[in-house]
Tab-separated table of C-alpha atoms in Angstrom:
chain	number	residue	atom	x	y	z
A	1	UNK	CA	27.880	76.671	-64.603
A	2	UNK	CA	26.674	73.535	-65.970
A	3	UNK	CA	23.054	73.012	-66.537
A	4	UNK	CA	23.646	69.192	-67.557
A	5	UNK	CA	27.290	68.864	-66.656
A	6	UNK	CA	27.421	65.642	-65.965
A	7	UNK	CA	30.238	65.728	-63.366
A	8	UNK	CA	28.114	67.975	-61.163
A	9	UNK	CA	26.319	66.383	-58.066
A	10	UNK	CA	22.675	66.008	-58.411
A	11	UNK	CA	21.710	68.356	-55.543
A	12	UNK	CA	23.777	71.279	-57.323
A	13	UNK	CA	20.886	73.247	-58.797
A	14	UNK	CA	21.724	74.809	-62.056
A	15	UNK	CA	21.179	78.264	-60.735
A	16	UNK	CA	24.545	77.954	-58.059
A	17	UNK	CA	28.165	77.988	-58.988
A	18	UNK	CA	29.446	75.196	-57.063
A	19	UNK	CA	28.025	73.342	-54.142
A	20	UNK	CA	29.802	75.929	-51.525
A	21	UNK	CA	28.157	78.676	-52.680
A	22	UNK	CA	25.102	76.857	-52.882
A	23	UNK	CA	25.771	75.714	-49.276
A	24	UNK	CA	26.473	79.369	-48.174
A	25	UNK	CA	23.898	80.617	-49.401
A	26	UNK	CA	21.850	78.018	-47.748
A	27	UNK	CA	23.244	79.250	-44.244
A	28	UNK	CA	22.776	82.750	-44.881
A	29	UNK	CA	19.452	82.146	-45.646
A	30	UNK	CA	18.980	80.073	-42.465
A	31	UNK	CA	20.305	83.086	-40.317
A	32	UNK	CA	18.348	85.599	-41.799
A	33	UNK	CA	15.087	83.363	-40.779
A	34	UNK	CA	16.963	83.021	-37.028
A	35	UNK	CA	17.244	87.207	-37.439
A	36	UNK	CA	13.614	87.086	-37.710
A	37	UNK	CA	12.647	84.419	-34.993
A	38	UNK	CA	14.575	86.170	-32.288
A	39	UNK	CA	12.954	89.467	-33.295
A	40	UNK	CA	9.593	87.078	-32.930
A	41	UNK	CA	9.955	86.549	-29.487
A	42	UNK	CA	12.088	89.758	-28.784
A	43	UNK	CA	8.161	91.686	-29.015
A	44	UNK	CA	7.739	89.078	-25.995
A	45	UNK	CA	10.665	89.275	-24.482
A	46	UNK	CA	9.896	93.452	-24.649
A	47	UNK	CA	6.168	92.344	-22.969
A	48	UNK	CA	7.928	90.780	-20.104
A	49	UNK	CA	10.624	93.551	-19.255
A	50	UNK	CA	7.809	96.084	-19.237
A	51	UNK	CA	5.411	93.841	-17.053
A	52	UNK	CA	8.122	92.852	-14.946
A	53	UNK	CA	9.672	96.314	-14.551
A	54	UNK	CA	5.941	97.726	-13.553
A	55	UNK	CA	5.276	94.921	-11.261
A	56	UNK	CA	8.443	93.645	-9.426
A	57	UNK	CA	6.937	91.742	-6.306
A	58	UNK	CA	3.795	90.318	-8.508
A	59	UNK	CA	6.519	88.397	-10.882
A	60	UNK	CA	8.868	87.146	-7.565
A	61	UNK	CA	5.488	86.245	-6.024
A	62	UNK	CA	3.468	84.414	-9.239
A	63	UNK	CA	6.924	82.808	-10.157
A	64	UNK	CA	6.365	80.295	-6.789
A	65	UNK	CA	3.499	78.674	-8.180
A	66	UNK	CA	5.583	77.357	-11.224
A	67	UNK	CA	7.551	73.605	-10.246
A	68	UNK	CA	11.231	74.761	-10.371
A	69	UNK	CA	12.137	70.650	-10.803
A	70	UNK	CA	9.910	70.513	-13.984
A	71	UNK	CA	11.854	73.518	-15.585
A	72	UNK	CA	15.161	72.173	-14.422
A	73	UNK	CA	14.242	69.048	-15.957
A	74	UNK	CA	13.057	70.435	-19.674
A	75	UNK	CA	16.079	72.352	-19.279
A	76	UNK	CA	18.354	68.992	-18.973
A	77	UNK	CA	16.166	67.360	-21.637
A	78	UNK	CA	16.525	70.262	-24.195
A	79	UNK	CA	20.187	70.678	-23.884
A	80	UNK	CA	21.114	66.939	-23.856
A	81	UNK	CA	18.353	67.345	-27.267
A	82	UNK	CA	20.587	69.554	-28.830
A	83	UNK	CA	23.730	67.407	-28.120
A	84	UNK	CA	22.129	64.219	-29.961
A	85	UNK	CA	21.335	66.814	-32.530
A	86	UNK	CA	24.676	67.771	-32.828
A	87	UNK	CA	25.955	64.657	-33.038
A	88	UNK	CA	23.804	63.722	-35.369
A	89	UNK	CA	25.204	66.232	-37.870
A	90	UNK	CA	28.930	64.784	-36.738
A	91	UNK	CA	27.578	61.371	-37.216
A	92	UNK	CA	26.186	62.290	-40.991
A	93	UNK	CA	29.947	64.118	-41.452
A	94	UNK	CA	31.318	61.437	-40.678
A	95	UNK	CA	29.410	59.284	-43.232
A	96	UNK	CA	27.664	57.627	-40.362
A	97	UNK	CA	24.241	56.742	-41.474
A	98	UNK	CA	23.350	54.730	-38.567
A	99	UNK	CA	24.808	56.426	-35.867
A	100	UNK	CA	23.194	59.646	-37.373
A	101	UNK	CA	19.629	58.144	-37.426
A	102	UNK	CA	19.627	56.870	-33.576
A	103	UNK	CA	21.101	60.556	-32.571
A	104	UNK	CA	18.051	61.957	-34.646
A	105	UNK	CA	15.626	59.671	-33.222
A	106	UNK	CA	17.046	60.227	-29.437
A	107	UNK	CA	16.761	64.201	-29.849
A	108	UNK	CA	13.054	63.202	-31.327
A	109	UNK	CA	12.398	61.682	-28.228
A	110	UNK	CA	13.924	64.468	-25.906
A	111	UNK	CA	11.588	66.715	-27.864
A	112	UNK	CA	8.690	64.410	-26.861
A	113	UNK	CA	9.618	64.357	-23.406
A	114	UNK	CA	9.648	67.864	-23.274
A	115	UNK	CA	6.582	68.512	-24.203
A	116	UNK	CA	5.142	66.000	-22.208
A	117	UNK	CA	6.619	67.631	-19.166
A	118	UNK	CA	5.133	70.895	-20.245
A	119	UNK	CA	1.745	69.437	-20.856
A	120	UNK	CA	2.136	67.901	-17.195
A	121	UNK	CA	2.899	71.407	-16.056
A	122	UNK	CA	-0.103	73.109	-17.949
A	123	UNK	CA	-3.178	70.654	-16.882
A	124	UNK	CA	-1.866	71.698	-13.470
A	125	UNK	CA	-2.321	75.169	-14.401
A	126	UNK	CA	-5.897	74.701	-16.097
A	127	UNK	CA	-6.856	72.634	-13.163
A	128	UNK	CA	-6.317	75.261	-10.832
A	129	UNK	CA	-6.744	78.297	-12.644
A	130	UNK	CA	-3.690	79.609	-12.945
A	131	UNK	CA	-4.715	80.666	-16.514
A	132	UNK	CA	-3.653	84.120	-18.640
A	133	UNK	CA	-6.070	86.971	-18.412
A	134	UNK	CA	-9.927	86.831	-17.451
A	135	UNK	CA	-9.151	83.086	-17.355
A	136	UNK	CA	-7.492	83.362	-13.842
A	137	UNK	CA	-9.068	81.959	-11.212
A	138	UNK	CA	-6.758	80.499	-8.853
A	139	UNK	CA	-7.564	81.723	-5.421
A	140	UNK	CA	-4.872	79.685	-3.262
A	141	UNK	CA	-3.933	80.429	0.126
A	142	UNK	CA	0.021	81.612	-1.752
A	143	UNK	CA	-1.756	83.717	-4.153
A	144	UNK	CA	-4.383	85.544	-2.202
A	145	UNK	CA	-2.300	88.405	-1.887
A	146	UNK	CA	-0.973	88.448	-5.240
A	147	UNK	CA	-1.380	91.919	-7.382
A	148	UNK	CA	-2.467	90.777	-11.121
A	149	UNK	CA	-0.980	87.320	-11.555
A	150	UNK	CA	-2.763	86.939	-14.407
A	151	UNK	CA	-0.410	89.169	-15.974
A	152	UNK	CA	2.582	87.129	-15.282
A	153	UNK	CA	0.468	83.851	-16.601
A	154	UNK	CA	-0.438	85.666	-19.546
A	155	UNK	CA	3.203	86.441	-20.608
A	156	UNK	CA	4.247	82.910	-19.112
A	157	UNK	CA	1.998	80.873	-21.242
A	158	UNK	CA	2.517	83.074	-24.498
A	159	UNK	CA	6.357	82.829	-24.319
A	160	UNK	CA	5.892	78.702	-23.495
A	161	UNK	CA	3.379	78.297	-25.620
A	162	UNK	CA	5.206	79.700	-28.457
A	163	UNK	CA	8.323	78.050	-27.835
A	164	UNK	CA	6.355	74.605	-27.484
A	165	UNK	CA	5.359	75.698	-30.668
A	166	UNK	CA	8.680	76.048	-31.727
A	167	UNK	CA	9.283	72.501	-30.670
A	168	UNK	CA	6.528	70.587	-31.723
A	169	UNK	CA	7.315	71.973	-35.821
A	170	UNK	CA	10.637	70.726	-34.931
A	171	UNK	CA	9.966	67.250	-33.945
A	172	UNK	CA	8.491	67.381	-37.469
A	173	UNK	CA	11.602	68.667	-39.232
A	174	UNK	CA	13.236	66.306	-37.049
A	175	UNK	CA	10.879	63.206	-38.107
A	176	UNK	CA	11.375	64.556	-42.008
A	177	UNK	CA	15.450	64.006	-40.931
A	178	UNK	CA	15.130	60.656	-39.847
A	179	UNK	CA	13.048	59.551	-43.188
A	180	UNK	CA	15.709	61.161	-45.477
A	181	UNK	CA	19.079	60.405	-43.879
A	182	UNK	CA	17.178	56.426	-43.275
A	183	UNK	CA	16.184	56.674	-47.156
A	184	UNK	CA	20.171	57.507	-48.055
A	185	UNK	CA	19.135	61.134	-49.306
A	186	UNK	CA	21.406	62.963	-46.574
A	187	UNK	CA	25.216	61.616	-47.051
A	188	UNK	CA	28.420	63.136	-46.210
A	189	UNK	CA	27.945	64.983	-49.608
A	190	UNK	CA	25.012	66.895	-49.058
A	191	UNK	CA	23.522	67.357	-45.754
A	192	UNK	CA	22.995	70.359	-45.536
A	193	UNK	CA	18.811	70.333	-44.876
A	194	UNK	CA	20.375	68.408	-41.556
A	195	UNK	CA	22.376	71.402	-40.829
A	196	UNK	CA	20.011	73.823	-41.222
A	197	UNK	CA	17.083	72.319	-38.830
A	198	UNK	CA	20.108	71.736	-36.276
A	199	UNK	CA	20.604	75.506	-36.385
A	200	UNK	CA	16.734	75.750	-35.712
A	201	UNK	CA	16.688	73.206	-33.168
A	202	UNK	CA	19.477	74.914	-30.889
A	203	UNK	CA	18.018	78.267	-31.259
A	204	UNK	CA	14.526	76.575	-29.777
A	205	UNK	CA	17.821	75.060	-26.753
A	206	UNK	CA	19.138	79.422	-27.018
A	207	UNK	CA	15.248	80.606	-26.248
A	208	UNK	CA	14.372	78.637	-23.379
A	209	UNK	CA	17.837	78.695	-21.766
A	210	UNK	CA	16.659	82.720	-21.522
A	211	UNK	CA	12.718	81.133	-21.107
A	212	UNK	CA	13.967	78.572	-17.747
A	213	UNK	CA	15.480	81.811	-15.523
A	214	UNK	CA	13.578	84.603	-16.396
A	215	UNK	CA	10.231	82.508	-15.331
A	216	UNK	CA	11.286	79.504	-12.787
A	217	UNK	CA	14.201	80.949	-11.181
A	218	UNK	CA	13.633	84.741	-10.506
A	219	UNK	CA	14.784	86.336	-7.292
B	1	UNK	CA	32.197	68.605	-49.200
B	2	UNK	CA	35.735	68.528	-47.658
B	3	UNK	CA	35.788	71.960	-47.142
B	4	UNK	CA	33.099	71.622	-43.913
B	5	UNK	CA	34.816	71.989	-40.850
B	6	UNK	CA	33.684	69.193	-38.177
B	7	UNK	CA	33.977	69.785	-35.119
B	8	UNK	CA	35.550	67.259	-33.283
B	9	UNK	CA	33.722	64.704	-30.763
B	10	UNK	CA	35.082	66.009	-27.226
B	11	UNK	CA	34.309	69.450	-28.050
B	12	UNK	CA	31.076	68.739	-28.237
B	13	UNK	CA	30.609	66.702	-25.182
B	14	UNK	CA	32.698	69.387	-23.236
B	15	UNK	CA	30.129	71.715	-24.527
B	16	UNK	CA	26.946	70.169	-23.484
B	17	UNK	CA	28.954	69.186	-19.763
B	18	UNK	CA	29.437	73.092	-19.337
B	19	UNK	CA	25.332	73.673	-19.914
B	20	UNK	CA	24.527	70.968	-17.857
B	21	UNK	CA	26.614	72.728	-15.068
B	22	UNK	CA	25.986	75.859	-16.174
B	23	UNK	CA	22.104	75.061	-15.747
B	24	UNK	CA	22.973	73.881	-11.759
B	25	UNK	CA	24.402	77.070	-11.085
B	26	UNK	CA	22.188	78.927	-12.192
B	27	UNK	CA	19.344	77.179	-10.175
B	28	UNK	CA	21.655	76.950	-7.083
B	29	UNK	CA	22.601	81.014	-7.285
B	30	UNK	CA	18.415	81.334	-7.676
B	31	UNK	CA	17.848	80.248	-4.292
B	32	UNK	CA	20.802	82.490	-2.127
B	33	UNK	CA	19.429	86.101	-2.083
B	34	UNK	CA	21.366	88.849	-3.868
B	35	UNK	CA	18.347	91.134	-3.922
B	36	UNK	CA	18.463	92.685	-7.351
B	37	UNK	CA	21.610	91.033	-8.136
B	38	UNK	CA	19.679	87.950	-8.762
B	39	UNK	CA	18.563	88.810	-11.944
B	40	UNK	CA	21.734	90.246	-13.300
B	41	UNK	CA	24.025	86.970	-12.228
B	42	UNK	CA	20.854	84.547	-13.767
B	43	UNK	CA	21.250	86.546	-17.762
B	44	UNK	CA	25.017	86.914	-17.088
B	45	UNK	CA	24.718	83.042	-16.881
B	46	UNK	CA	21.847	82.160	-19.440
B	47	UNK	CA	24.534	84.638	-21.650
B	48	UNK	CA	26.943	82.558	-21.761
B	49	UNK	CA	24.978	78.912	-21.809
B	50	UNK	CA	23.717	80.957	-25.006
B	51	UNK	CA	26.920	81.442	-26.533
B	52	UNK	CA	27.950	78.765	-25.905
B	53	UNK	CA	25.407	77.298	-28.361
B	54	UNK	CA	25.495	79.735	-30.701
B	55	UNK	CA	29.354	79.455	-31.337
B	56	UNK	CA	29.929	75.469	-30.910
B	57	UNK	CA	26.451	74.069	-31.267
B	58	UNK	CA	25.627	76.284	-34.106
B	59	UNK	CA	29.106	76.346	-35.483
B	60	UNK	CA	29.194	80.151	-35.492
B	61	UNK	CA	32.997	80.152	-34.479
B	62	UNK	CA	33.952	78.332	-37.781
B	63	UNK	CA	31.636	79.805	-40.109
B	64	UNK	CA	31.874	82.886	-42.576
B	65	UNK	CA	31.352	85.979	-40.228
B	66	UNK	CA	28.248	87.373	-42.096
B	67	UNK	CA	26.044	84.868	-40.104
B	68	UNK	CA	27.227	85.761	-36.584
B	69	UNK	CA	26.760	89.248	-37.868
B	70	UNK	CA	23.576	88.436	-39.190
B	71	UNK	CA	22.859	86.746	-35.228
B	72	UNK	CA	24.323	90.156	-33.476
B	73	UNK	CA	21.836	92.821	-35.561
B	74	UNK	CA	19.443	90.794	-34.203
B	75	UNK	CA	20.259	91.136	-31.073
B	76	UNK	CA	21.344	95.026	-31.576
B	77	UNK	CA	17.791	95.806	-32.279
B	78	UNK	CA	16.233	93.851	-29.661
B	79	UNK	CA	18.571	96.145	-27.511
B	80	UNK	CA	16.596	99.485	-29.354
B	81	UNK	CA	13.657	97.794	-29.214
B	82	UNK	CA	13.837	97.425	-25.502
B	83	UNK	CA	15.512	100.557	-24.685
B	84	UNK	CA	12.754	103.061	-26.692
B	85	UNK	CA	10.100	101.142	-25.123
B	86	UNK	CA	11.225	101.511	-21.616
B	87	UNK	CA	11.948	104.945	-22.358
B	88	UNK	CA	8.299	105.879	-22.497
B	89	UNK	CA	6.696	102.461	-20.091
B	90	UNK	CA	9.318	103.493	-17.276
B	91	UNK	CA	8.377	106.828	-16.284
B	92	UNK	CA	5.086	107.298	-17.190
B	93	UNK	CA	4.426	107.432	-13.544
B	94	UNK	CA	6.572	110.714	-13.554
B	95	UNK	CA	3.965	112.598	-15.245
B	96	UNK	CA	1.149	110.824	-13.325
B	97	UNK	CA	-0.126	108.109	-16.290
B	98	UNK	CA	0.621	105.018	-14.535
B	99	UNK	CA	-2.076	103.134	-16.465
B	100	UNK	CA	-1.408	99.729	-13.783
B	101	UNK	CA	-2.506	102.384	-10.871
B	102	UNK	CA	-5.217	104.896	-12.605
B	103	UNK	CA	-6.867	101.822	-14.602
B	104	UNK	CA	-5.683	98.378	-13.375
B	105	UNK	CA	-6.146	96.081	-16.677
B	106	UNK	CA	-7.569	93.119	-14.126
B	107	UNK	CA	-10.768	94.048	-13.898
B	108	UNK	CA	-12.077	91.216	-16.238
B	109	UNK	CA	-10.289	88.288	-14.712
B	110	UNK	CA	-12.505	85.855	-12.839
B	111	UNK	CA	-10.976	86.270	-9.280
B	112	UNK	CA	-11.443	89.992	-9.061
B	113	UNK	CA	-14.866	89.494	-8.663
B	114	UNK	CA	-14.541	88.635	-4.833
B	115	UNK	CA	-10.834	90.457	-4.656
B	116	UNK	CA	-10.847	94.382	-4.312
B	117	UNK	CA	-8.753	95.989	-6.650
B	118	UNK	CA	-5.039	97.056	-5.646
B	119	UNK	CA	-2.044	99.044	-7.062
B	120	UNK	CA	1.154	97.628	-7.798
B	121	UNK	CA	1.920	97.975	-4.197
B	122	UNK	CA	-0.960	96.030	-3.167
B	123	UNK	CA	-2.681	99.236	-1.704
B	124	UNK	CA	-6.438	99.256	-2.570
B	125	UNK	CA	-7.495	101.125	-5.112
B	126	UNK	CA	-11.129	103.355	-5.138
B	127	UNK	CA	-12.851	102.427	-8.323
B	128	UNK	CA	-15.054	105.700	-8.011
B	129	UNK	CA	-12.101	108.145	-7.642
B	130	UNK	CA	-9.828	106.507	-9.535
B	131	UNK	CA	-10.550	109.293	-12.474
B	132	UNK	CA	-10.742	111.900	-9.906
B	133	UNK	CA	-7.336	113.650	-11.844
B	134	UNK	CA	-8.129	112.582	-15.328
B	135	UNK	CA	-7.015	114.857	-17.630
């Protein structure tokens, strides 16, 4: 346990045995915080069943004035965003700076495109009114019959908004990637800070595969 | 550190190929009516896009089993969490306290001011009486 053993690699901190259990304990950590974020948006998840379960045709009904094609499309976008992520962490295995940097830059701009699709979708939504709560003023011909909508747009633009959330503090991690792994600071060695935001980054892909049915596709 | 298991290339793309179907039938299924069987084949399917990801993109089938068990007490008390709650939200119209049909939370929303207020059926609902069995 070396405090200045000089044979130990510099991002060994003195407190760890070895860099494996330094590593492991890195992971751990990083699934304990995933334990946490899924009981995040499990409250939500809890808000929707409820909703849902006390007003069936409402949610088949409201779900119609959300554009299937957009969701489909985020959906594509996010999961070929958490294959460039992927590879990115294969690439930096590999001791593949450069292919590492244009996978992390790609899944940046996936991210980007996702949100842009989901800002495209929620203009729509402020135009027209389709808003959460006392907000909701949409009075359209397919909604004139609908039974509290704004329940369903309450619950659909929490759980989006969150995960957006969720991806927008990613594209930062994901930005912090690029500068480190560019700067040499991420190597075959040690990357495990890449490792870690790539768990984060699928479990954003895990949410909304859950997110893209239970709000474009229902019944 | 040799000791990190990569996973190799194809397994990866094989991986993302699977969501990316996975994804069309889920939207294609979405649009052919099972009635409530809908909903059970579109989380059956969003189930397994999900592990998939969990145990190749997040490398949970190569890595010490603490973190997968770590993943599954989430998910375990999600599972309570749902099932207490629904235990009291699903039948309080058993004992007469729907709160949706005695007290529909809409009243503040903007359209409601031209829309008369329904229960979750759609049936109108009599402000004035609405209290009438209050207890």
């Amino acid at each position: 346990m070396g405090h200045h053993n000089p044979d130990s690699p510099t991002h060994l901190k003195h407190y760890f045995h070895d860099v494996n259990q330094q590593y492991e304990t890195s992971k751990f950590a990083m699934w304990a915080f995933i334990l946490t974020e899924v009981l995040t948006f499990a409250g939500l998840f809890v808000a929707y069943i409820v909703y849902r379960s006390w007003y069936p045709d409402m949610f088949v009904d409201a779900h119609k004035l959300l554009d299937v094609n957009k969701g489909l499309m985020n959906t594509i976008v996010l999961i070929t965003s958490s294959l460039t992520m992927a590879l990115a962490i294969w690439a930096i295995q590999k001791n593949n700076k450069k292919l590492s940097v244009v996978m992390l830059v790609a899944t940046f701009i996936f991210a980007l495109v996702f949100l842009g699709i989901k800002y495209l979708e929620y203009t729509h939504k402020f135009e027209v009114g389709q808003l959460p709560g006392e907000f909701y003023s949409y009075m359209g011909p397919d909604a004139a019959h609908l039974n509290n909508p704004h329940i369903f747009f309450s619950i659909y633009f929490i759980m989006t908004g969150l995960h957006g959330l969720h991806v927008a503090i990613g594209m930062g991690l994901i930005a912090w990637l690029i500068y480190s792994t560019q700067k040499g600071n991420l190597t075959s060695e040690y990357y495990t800070p890449m490792e870690m935001i790539g768990i984060f980054w699928h479990l954003v892909d895990l949410i909304w595969i859950y997110l893209f049915p239970l709000f474009y596709l229902i019944g | 550190m040799s000791e990190h298991h990569i996973t190799p290339l194809k397994t990866y793309l094989i991986i993302a190929a699977s969501l990316l179907f996975l994804s069309g039938v889920t939207v294609w299924v979405s649009y052919i009516d099972l009635g409530s069987f809908n909903i059970v084949l579109a989380m059956f399917v969003a189930t397994v896009k999900a592990s998939l990801v969990a145990f190749f993109f997040m490398h949970l089938l190569w890595d010490d089993k603490k973190n997968l068990t770590m993943f599954l007490m989430s998910l375990m008390f999600f599972g309570i969490f749902v099932t207490i709650t629904m235990l009291d939200t699903g039948f309080r119209g058993d004992l007469g306290l729907n709160p949706e049909t005695k007290d529909p939370i809409n009243k503040r929303a903007a359209f409601y001011d031209t829309l008369p207020l329904t229960d979750t059926h759609g049936h109108p609902v009599d402000e004035h009486h609405e209290d009438k069995d209050h207890h």
